[in-house]
C-alpha positions as a Python dict, from the first residue, in 0.01 Angstrom:
ca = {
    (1, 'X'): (0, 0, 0),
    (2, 'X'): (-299, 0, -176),
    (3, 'X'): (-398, 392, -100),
    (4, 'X'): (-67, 459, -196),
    (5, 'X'): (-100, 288, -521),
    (6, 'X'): (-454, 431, -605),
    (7, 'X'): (-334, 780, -528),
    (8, 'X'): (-34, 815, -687),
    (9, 'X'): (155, 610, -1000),
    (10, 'X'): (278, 309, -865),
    (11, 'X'): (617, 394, -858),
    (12, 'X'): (543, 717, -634),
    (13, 'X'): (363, 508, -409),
    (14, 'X'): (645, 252, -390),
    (15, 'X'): (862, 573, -262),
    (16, 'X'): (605, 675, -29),
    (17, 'X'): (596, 340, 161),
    (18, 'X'): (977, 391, 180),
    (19, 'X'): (924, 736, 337),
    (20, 'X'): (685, 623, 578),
    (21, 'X'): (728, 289, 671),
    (22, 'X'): (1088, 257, 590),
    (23, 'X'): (1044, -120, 386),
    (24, 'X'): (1137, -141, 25),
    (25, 'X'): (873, -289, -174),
    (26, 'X'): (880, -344, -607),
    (27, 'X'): (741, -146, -825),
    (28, 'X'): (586, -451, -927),
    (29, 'X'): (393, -563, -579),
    (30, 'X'): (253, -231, -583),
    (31, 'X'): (81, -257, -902),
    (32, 'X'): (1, -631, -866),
    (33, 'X'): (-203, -559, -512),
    (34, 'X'): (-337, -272, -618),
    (35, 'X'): (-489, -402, -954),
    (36, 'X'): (-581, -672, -705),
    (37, 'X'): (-765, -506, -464),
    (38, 'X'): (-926, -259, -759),
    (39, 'X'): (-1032, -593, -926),
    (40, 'X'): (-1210, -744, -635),
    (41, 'X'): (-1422, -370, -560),
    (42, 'X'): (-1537, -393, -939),
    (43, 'X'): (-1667, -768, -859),
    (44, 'X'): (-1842, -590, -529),
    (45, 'X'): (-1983, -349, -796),
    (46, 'X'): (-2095, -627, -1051),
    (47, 'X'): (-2218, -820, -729),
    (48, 'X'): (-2473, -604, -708),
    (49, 'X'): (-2617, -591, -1036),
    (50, 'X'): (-2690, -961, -1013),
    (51, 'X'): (-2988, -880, -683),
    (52, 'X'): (-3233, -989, -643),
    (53, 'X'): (-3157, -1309, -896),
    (54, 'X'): (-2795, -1433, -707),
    (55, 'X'): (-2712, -1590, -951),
    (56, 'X'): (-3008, -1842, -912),
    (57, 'X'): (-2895, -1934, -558),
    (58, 'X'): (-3217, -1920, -290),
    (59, 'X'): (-2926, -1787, -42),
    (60, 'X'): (-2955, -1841, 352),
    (61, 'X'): (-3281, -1865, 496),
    (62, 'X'): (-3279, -1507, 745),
    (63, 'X'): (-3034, -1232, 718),
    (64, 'X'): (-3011, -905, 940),
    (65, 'X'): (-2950, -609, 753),
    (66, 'X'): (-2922, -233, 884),
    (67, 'X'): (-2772, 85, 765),
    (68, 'X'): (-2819, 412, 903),
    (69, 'X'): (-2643, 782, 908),
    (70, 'X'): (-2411, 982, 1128),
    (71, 'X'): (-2280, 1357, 1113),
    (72, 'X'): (-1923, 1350, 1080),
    (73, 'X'): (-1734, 1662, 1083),
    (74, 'X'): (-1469, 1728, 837),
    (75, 'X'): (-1207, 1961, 792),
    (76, 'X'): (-1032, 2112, 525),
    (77, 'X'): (-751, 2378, 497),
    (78, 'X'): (-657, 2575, 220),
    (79, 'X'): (-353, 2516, -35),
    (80, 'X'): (-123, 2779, -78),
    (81, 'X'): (-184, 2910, -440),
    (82, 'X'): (109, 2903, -695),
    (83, 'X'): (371, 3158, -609),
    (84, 'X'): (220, 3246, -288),
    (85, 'X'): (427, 3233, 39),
    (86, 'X'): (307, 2912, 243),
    (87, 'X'): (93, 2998, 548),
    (88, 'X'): (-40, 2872, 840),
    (89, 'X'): (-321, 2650, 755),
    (90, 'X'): (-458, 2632, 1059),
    (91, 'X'): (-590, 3017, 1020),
    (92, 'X'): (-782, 2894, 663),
    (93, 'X'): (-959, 2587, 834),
    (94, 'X'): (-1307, 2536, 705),
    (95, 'X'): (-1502, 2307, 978),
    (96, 'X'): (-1815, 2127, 786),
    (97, 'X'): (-2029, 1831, 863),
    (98, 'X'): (-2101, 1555, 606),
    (99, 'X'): (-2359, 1289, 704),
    (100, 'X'): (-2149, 917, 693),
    (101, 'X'): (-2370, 618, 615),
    (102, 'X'): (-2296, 285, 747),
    (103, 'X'): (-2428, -59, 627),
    (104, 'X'): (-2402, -372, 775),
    (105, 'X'): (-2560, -723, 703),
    (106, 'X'): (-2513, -1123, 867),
    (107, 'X'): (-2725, -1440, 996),
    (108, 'X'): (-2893, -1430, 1289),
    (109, 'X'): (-2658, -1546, 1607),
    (110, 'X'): (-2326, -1413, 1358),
    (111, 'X'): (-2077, -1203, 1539),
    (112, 'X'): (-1920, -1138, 1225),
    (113, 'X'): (-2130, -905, 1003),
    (114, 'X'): (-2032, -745, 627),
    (115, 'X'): (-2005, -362, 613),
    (116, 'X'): (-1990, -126, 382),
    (117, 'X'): (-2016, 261, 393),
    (118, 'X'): (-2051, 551, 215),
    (119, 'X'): (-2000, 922, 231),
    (120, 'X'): (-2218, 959, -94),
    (121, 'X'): (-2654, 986, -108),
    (122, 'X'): (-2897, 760, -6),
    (123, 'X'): (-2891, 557, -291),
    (124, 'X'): (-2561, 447, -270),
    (125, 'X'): (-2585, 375, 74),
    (126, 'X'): (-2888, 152, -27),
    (127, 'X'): (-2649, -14, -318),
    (128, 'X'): (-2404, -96, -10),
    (129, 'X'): (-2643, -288, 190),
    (130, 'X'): (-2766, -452, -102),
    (131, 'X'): (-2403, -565, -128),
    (132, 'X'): (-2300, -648, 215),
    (133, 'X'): (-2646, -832, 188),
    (134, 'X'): (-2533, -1072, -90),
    (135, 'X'): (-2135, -1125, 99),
    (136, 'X'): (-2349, -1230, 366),
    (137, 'X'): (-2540, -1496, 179),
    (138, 'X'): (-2850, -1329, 36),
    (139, 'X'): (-3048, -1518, -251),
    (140, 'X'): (-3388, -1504, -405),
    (141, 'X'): (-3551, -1664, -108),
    (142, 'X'): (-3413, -1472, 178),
    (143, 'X'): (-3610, -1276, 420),
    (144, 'X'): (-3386, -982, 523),
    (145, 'X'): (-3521, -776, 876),
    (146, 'X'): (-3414, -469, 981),
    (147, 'X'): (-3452, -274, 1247),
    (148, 'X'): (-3383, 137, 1299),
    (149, 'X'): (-3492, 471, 1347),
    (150, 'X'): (-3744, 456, 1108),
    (151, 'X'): (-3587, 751, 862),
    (152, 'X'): (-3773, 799, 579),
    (153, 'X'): (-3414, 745, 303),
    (154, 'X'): (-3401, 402, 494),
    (155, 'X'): (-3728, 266, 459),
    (156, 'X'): (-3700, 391, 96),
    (157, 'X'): (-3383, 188, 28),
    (158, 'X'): (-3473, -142, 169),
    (159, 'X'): (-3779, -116, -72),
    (160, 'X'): (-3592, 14, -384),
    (161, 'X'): (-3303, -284, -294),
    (162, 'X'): (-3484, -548, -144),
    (163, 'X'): (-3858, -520, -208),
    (164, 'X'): (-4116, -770, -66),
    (165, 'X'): (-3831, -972, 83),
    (166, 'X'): (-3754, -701, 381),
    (167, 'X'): (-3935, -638, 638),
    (168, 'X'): (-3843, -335, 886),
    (169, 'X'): (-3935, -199, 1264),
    (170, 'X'): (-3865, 124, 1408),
    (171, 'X'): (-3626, 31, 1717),
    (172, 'X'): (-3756, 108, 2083),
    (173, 'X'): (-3621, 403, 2201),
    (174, 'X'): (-3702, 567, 1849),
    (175, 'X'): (-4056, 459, 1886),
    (176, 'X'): (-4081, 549, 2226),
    (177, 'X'): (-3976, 911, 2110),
    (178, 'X'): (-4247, 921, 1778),
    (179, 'X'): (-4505, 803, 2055),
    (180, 'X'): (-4396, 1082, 2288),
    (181, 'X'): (-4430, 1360, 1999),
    (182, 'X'): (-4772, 1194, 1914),
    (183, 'X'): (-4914, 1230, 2285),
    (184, 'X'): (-4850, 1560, 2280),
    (185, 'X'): (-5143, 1632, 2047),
    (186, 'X'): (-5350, 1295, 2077),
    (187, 'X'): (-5366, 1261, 2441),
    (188, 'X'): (-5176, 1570, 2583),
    (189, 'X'): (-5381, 1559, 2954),
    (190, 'X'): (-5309, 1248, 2997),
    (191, 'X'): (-4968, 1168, 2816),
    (192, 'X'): (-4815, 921, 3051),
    (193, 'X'): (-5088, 704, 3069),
    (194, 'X'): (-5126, 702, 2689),
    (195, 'X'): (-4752, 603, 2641),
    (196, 'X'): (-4766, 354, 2874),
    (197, 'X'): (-5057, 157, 2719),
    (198, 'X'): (-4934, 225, 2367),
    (199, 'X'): (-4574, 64, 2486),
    (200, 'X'): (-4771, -238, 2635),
}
């Protein structure tokens, strides 16, 4: 209901629940959950302005927080322009690839972390885990780890949102792979031996 409501006005979106759903539902519900739901992203977005102080509150002692980036592809097809006989848009399909960034935050030993994600840049990727951060209890005094690939827009964001209170490692397999590229020019006639001391 509440896409419906932020596409369209709400009594459109009332219509289009009827045409897809087939339940009736007020003009008035519409706008009263979607106002709802817009209200309670804008306290998300004022959430955030409020790091690293919380509102005074030293927040849980440890939190997890990750984020990183995956290719997504996306297609789009072109609208017929006014006046023009429609077409098959399947012959004007435009394949592209936009890079999806995912954030997630919780306590140690939680099976129930806060995400948030973004198809927009880095920095509001970082602004996401800075939020998902604070849903999961951040405060002043919390240490918040990470752990990932070791991208360079990562490390930059968990400095620019969390400063001295993150710390960060490079996951195995990722440093197993900067270690590999490394013995190629540090100890390239003798590579195995290298990696295996350097993973010990």
């Amino acid at each position: 209901m509440t896409d419906f409501g932020a596409e369209n006005a709400f009594a459109g979106a009332a219509a289009k629940l009827k045409e897809h759903y087939g339940i009736e539902v007020p003009v008035s519900a519409v706008r009263v959950v979607t106002e709802e739901h817009g209200a309670a992203m804008l306290a998300q977005e004022k959430q955030k302005s409020d790091w690293p102080e919380s509102g005074g509150v030293a927040g849980v002692p440890v939190l997890i927080a990750e984020i990183d980036g995956s290719m997504l592809p996306v297609v789009e097809t072109a609208e017929p322009g006014a006046g023009e006989a429609p077409q098959d848009r399947r012959k004007t399909r435009q394949v592209s690839w936009k890079e999806a960034r995912l954030a997630l935050a919780h306590q140690p030993g939680s099976v129930t972390p806060i995400f948030g994600a973004t198809l927009g840049s880095a920095e509001e990727a970082g602004e996401r885990l800075a939020v998902c951060a604070l849903q999961a209890g951040a405060g002043r005094q919390t240490k918040i780890h990470g752990v990932g690939d070791g991208a360079v827009w990562i490390t930059e964001q968990r400095e620019a949102q969390f400063g001295a209170q993150a710390n960060y490692l490079v996951d195995f397999p990722h440093l197993c792979e900067y270690l590999s590229a490394a013995a190629e020019v540090i100890a390239a006639k003798d590579k195995s031996a290298w990696m295996t001391e350097k993973k010990n």
